[in-house]
PDB file of C-alpha atoms in Angstrom:
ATOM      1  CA  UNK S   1     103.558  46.997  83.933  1.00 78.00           C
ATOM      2  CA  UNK S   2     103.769  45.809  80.503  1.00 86.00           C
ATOM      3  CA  UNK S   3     106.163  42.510  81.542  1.00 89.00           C
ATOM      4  CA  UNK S   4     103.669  41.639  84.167  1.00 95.00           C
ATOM      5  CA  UNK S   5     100.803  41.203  81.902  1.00 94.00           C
ATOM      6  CA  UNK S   6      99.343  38.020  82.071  1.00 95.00           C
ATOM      7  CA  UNK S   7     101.589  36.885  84.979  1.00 97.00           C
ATOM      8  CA  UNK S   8     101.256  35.428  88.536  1.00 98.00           C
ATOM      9  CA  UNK S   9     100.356  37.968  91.531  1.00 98.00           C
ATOM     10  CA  UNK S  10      99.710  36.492  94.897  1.00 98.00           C
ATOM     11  CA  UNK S  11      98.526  38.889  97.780  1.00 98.00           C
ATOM     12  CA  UNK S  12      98.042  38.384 101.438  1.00 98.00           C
ATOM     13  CA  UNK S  13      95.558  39.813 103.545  1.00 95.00           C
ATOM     14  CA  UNK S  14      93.546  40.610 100.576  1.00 96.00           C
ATOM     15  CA  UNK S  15      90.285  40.675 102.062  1.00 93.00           C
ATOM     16  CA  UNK S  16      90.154  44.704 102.789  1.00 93.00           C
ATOM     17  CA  UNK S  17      92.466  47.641 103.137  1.00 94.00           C
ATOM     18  CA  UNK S  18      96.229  47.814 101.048  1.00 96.00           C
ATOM     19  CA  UNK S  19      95.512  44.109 100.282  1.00 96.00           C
ATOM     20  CA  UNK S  20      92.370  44.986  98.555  1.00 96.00           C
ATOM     21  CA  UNK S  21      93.438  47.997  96.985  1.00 97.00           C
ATOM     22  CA  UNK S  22      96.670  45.948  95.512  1.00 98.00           C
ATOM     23  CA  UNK S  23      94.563  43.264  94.025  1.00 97.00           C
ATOM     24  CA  UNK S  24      92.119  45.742  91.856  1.00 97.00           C
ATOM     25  CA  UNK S  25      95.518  47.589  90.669  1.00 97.00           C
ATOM     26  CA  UNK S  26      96.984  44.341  89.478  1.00 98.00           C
ATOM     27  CA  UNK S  27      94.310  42.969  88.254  1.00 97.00           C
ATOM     28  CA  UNK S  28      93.709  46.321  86.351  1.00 96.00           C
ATOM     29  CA  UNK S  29      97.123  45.907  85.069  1.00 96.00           C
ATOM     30  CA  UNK S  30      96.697  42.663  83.428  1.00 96.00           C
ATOM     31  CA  UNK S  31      97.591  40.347  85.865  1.00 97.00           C
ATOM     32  CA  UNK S  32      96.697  37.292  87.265  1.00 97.00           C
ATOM     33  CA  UNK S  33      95.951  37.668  90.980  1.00 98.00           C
ATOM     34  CA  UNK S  34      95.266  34.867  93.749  1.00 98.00           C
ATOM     35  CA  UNK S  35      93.881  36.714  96.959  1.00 98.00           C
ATOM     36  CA  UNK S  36      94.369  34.964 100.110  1.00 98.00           C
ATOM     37  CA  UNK S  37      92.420  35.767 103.333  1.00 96.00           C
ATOM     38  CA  UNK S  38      90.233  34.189 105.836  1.00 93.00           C
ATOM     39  CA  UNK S  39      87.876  36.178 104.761  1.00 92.00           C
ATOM     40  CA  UNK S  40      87.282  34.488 101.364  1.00 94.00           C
ATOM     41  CA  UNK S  41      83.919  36.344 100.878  1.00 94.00           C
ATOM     42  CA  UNK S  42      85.265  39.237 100.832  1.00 95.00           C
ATOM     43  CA  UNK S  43      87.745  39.116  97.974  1.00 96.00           C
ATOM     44  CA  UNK S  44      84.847  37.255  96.260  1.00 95.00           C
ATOM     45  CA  UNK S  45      82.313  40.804  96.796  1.00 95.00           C
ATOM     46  CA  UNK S  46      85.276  42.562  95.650  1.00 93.00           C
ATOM     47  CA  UNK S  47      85.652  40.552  92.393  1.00 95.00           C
ATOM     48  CA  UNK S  48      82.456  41.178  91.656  1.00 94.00           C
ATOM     49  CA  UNK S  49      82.514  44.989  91.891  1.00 94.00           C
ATOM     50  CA  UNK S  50      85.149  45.029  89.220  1.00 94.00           C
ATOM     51  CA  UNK S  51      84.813  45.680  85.581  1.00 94.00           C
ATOM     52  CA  UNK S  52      83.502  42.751  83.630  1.00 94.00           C
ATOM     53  CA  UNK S  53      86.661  42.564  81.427  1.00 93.00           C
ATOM     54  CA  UNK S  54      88.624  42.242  84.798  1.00 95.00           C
ATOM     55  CA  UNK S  55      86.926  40.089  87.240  1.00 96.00           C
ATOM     56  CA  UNK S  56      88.531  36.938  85.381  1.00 96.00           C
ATOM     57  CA  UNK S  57      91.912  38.296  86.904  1.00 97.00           C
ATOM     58  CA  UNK S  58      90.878  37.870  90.210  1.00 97.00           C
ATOM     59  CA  UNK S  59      91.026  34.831  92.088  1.00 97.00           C
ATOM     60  CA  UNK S  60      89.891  34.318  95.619  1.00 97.00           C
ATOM     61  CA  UNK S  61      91.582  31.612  97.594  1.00 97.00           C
ATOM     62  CA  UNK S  62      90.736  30.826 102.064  1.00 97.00           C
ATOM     63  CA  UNK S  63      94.079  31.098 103.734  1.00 97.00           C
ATOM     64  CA  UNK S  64      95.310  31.887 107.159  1.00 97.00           C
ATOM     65  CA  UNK S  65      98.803  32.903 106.590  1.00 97.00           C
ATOM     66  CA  UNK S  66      99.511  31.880 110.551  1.00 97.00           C
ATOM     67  CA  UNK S  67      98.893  28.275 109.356  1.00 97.00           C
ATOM     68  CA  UNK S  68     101.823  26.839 107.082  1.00 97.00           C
ATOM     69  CA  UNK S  69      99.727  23.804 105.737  1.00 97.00           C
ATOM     70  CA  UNK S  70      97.095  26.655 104.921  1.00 98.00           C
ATOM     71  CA  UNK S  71     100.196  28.436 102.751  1.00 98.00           C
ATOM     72  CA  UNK S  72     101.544  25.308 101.790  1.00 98.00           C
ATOM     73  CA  UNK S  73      97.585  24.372  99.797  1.00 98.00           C
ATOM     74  CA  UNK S  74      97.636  27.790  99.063  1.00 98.00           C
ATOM     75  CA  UNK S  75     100.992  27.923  96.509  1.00 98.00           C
ATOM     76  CA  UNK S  76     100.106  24.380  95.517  1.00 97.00           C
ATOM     77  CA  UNK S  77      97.163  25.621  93.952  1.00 98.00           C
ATOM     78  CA  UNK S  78      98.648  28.721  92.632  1.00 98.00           C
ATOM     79  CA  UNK S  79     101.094  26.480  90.849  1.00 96.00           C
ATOM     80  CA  UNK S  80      98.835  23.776  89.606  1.00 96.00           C
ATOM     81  CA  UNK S  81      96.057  26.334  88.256  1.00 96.00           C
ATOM     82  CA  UNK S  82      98.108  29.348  87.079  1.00 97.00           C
ATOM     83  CA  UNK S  83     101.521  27.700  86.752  1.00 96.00           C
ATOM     84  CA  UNK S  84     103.745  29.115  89.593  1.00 96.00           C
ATOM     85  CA  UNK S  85     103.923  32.635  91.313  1.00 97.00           C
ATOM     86  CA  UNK S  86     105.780  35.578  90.123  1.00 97.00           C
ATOM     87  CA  UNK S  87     104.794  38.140  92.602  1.00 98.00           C
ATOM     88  CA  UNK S  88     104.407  38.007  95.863  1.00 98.00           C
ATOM     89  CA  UNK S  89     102.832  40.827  98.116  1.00 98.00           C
ATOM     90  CA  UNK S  90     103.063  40.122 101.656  1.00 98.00           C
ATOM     91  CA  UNK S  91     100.599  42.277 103.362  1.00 97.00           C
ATOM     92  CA  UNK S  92      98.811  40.336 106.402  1.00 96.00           C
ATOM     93  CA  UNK S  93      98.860  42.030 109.394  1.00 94.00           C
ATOM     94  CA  UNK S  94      97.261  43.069 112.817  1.00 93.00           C
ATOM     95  CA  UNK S  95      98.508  45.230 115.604  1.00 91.00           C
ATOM     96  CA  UNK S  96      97.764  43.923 119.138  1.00 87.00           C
ATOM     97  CA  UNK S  97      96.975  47.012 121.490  1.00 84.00           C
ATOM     98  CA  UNK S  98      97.579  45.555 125.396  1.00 85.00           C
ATOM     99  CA  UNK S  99     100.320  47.033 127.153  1.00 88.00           C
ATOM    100  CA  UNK S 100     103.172  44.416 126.329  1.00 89.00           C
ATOM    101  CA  UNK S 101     104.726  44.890 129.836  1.00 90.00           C
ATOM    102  CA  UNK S 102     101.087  43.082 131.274  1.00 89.00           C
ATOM    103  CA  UNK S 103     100.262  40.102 132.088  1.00 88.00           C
ATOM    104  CA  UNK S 104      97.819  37.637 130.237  1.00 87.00           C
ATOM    105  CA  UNK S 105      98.946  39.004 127.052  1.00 90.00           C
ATOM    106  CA  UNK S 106     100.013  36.027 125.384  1.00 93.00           C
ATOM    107  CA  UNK S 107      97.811  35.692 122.583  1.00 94.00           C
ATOM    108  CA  UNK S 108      97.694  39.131 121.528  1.00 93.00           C
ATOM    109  CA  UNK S 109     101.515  39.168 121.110  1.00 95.00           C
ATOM    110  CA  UNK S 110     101.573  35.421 119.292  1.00 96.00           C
ATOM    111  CA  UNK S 111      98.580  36.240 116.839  1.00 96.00           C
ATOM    112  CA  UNK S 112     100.605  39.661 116.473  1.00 96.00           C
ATOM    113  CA  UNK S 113     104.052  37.555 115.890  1.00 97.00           C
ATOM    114  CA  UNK S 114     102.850  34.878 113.839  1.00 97.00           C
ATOM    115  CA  UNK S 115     100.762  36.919 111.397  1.00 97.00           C
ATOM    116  CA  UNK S 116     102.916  39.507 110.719  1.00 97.00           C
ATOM    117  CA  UNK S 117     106.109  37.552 111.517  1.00 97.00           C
ATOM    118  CA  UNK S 118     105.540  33.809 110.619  1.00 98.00           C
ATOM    119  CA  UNK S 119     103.291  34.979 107.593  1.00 98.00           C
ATOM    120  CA  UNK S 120     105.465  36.590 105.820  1.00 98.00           C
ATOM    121  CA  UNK S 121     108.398  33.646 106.350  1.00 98.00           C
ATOM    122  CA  UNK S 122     105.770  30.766 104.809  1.00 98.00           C
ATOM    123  CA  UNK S 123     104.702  33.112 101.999  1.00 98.00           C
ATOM    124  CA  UNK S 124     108.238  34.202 101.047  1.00 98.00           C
ATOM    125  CA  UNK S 125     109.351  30.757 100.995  1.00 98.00           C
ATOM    126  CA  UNK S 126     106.954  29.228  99.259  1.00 98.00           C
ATOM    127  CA  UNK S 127     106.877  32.258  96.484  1.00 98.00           C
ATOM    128  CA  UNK S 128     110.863  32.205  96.330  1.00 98.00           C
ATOM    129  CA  UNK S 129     110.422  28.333  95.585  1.00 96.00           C
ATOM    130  CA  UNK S 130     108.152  28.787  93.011  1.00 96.00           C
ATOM    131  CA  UNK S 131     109.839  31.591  91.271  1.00 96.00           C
ATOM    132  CA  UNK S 132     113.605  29.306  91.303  1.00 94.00           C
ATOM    133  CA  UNK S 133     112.005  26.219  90.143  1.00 91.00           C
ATOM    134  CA  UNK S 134     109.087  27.518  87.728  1.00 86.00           C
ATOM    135  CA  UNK S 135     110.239  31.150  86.865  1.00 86.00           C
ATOM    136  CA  UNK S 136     113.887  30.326  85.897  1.00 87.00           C
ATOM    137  CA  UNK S 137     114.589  32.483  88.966  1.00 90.00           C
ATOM    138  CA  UNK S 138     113.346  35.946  88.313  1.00 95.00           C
ATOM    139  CA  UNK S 139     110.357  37.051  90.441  1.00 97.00           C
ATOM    140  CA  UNK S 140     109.522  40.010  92.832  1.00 98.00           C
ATOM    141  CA  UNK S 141     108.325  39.786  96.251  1.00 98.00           C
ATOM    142  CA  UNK S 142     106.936  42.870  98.321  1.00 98.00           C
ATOM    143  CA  UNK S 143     106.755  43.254 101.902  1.00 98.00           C
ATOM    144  CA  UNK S 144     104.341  45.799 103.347  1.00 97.00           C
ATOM    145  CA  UNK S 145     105.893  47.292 106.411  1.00 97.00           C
ATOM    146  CA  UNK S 146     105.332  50.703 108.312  1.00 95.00           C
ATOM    147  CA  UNK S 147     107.290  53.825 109.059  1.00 92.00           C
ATOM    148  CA  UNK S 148     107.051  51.943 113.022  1.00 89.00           C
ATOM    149  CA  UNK S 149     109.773  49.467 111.415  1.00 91.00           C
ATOM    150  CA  UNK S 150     112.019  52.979 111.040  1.00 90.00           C
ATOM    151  CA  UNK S 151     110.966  54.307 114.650  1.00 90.00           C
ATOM    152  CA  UNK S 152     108.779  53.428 117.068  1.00 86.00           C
ATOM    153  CA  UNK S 153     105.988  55.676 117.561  1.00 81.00           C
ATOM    154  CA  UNK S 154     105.001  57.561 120.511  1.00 80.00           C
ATOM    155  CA  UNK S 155     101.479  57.792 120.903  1.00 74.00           C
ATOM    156  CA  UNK S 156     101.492  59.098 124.518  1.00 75.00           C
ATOM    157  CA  UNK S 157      99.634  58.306 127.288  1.00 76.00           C
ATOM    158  CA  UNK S 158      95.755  58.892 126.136  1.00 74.00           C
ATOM    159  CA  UNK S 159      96.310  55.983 123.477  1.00 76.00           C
ATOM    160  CA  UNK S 160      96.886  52.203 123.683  1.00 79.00           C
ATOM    161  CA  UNK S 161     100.455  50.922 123.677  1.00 83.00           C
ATOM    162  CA  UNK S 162     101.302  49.156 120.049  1.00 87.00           C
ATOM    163  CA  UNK S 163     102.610  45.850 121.804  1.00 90.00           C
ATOM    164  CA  UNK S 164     105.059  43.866 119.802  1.00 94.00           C
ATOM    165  CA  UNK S 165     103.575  45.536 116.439  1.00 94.00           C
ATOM    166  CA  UNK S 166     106.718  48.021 115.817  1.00 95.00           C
ATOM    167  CA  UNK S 167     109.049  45.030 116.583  1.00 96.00           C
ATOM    168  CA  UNK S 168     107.259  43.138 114.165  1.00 97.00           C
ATOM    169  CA  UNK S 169     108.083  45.423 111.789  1.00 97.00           C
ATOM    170  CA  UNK S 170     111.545  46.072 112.654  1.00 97.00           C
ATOM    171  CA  UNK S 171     112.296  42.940 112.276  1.00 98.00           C
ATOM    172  CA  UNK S 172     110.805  42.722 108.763  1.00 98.00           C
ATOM    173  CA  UNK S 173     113.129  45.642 107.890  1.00 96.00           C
ATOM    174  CA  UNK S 174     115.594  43.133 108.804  1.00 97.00           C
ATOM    175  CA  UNK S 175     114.587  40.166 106.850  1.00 97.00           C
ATOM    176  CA  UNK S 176     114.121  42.808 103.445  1.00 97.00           C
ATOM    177  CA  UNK S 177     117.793  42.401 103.691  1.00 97.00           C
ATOM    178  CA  UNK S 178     118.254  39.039 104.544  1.00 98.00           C
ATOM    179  CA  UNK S 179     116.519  37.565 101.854  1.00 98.00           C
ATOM    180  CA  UNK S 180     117.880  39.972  99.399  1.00 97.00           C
ATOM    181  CA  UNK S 181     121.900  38.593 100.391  1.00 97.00           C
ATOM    182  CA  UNK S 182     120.326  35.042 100.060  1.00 97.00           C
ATOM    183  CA  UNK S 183     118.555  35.393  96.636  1.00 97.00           C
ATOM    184  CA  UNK S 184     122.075  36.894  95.579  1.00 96.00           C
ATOM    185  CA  UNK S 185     123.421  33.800  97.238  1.00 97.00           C
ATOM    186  CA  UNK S 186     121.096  31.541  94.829  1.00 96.00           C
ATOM    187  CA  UNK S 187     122.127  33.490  92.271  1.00 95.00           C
ATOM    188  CA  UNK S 188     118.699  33.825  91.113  1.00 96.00           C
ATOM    189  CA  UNK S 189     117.166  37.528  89.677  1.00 95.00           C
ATOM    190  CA  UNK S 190     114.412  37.644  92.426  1.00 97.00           C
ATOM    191  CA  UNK S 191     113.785  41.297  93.573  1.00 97.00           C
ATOM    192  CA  UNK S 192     112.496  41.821  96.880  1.00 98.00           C
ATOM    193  CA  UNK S 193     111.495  45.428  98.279  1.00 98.00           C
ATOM    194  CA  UNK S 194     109.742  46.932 101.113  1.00 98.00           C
ATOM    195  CA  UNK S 195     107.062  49.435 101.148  1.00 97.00           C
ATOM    196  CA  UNK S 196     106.678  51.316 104.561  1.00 97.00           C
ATOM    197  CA  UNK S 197     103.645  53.383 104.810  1.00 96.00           C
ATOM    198  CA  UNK S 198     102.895  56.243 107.542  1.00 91.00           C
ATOM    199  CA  UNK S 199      99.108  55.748 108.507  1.00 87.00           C
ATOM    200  CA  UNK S 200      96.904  54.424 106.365  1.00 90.00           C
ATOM    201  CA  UNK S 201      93.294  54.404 107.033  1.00 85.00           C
ATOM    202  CA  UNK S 202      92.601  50.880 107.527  1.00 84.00           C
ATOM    203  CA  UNK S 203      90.772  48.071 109.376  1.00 77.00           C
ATOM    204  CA  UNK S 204      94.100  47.397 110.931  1.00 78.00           C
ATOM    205  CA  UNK S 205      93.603  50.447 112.773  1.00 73.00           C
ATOM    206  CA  UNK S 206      91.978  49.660 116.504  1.00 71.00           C
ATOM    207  CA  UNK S 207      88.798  52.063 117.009  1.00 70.00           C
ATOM    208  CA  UNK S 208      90.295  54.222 119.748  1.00 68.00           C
ATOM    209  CA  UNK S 209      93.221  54.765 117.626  1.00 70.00           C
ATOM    210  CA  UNK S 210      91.150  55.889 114.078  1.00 70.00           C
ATOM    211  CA  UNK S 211      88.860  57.762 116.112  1.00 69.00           C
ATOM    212  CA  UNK S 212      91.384  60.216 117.515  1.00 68.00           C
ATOM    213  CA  UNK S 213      94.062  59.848 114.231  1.00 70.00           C
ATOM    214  CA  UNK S 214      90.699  60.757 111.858  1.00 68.00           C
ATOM    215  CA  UNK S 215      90.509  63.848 113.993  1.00 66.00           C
ATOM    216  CA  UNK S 216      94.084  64.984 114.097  1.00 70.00           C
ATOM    217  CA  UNK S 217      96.390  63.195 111.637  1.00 79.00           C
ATOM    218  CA  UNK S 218      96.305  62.660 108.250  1.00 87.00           C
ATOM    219  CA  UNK S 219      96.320  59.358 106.523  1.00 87.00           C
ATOM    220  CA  UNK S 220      97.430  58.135 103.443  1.00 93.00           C
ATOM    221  CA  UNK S 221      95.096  55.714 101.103  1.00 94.00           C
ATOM    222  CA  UNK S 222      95.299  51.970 100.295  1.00 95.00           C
ATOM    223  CA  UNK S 223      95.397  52.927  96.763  1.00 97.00           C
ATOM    224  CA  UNK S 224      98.383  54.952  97.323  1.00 97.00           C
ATOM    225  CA  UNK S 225     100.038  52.413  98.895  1.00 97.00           C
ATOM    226  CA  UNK S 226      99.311  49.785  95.969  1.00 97.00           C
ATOM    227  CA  UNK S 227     100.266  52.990  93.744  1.00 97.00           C
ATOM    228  CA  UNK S 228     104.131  52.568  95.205  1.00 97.00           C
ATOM    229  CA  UNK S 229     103.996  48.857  94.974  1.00 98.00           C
ATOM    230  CA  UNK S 230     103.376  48.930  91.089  1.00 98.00           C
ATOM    231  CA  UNK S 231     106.059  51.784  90.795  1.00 97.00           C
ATOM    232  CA  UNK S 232     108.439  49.258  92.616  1.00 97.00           C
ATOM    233  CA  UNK S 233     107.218  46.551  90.062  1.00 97.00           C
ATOM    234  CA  UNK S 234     107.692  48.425  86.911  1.00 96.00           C
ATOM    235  CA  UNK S 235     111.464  49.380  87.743  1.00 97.00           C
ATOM    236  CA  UNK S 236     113.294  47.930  85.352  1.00 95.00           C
ATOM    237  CA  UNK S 237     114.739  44.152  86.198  1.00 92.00           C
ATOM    238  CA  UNK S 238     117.967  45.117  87.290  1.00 93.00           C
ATOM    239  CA  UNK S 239     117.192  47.852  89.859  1.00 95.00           C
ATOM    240  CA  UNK S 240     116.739  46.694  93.394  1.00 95.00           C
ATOM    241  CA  UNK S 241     114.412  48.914  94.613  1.00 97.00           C
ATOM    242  CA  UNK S 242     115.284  48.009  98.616  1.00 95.00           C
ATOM    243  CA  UNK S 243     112.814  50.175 100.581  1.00 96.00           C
ATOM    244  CA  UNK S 244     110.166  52.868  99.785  1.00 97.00           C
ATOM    245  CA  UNK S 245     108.966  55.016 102.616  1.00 96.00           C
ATOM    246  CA  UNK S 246     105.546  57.228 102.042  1.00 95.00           C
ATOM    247  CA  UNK S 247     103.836  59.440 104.551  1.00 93.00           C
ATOM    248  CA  UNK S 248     100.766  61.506 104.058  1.00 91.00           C
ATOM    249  CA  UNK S 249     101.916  65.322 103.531  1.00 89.00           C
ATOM    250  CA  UNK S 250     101.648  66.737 107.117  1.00 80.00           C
ATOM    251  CA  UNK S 251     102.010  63.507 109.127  1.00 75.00           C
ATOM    252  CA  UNK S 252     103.938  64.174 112.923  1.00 69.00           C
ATOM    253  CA  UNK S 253     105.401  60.743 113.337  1.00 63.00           C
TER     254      UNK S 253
END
């Protein structure tokens, strides 16, 4: 991580969970992180519980990544504070649990779209901008996905459906390789790389689906997850790491 030092890390949905876990490991690592949640307090409490020497890596910044005048503020600061982004880690999401096949299911499967979907597009494009004008093109950008971008999981009939959650991610599989062709297009040295987790214990989890996956699955950590993310980082700058998949050992799906 020795490149990164002392550069530009913005994370999403950094309030708890991977997003939490990736801003202590880059901030441990020397670099300058920007937090964004709704949840501003949170990063905040988790600034504080980090080593004197380290808390002046972390800053906390209100953003709901649904909102593009939210991201919009967001980079502007980033850029006029700490002088542009150089890392991007897109990690806000939620899963919506009605069966998608119901009725009066609307908002579920928007919030679910629009977070996960719409998030990622205003962060990308606002971190890609940043890193052609300000970083003479060279950046990284990380998008967390799941193992339900790869194959949608069947929980059978005693849990909730996962809605429009495992198109979500498909979809973001998708758009890994879209915006890889069109930062080769640019001609610019911006990496971008998905990580796709099995089950990680995490808010994002509903209670009815922790509760039984505690009992019977195991479940990978958030630090594990930000573990991969700096591996992916600290390739060397002309390896394109596309997509890493981790599971907890013993995992069914």
């Amino acid at each position: 991580m020795e490149r990164w030092c002392n550069k530009v890390a913005v994370v999403s949905g950094a309030s708890a969970g991977i997003g939490a876990a990736c801003c202590k490991a880059l901030a441990s690592a020397g670099m300058l992180v920007v937090g964004l949640a709704r949840r501003q307090e949170r990063i905040e409490k988790l600034k504080d519980e980090l080593p004197l020497a380290i808390q002046k890596n972390l800053h906390a910044r209100r953003c709901d990544v649904t909102k593009e005048e939210d991201v919009a503020n967001a980079f502007e600061w980033v850029q006029n504070e700490l002088g542009g982004c150089d890392v991007l880690v897109n990690n806000a999401g939620i899963i919506a649990t009605a069966l998608l096949s119901d009725r009066n299911n609307t908002k579920q499967i928007r919030d679910t779209i629009d977070t996960n979907l719409m998030g990622t597009v205003f962060c990308t494009r606002e971190a890609f901008h940043s890193m052609r004008t300000q970083k003479q093109g060279r950046g990284h950008i990380i998008i967390v996905n799941s193992v339900a971008g790869m194959q949608v999981p069947n929980l059978g009939p005693d849990l909730p459906s996962l809605n429009v959650y495992p198109a979500t991610k498909f979809a973001l599989r998708a758009m890994n390789e879209i915006y890889r062709q069109e930062f080769q297009r640019l001609k610019t040295q911006v990496r971008i790389t998905t990580i796709s987790p099995g089950i990680v214990n995490t808010d994002i989890l509903p209670s009815e689906i922790q509760t039984v996956v505690k009992q019977f699955m195991p479940m990978l950590k958030s630090e594990e997850v930000a573990d991969a993310i700096l591996w992916a980082l600290e390739t060397p700058p002309n390896v394109q790491v596309h997509n890493i998949t981790i599971k907890p050992m013993g995992e069914k799906f």
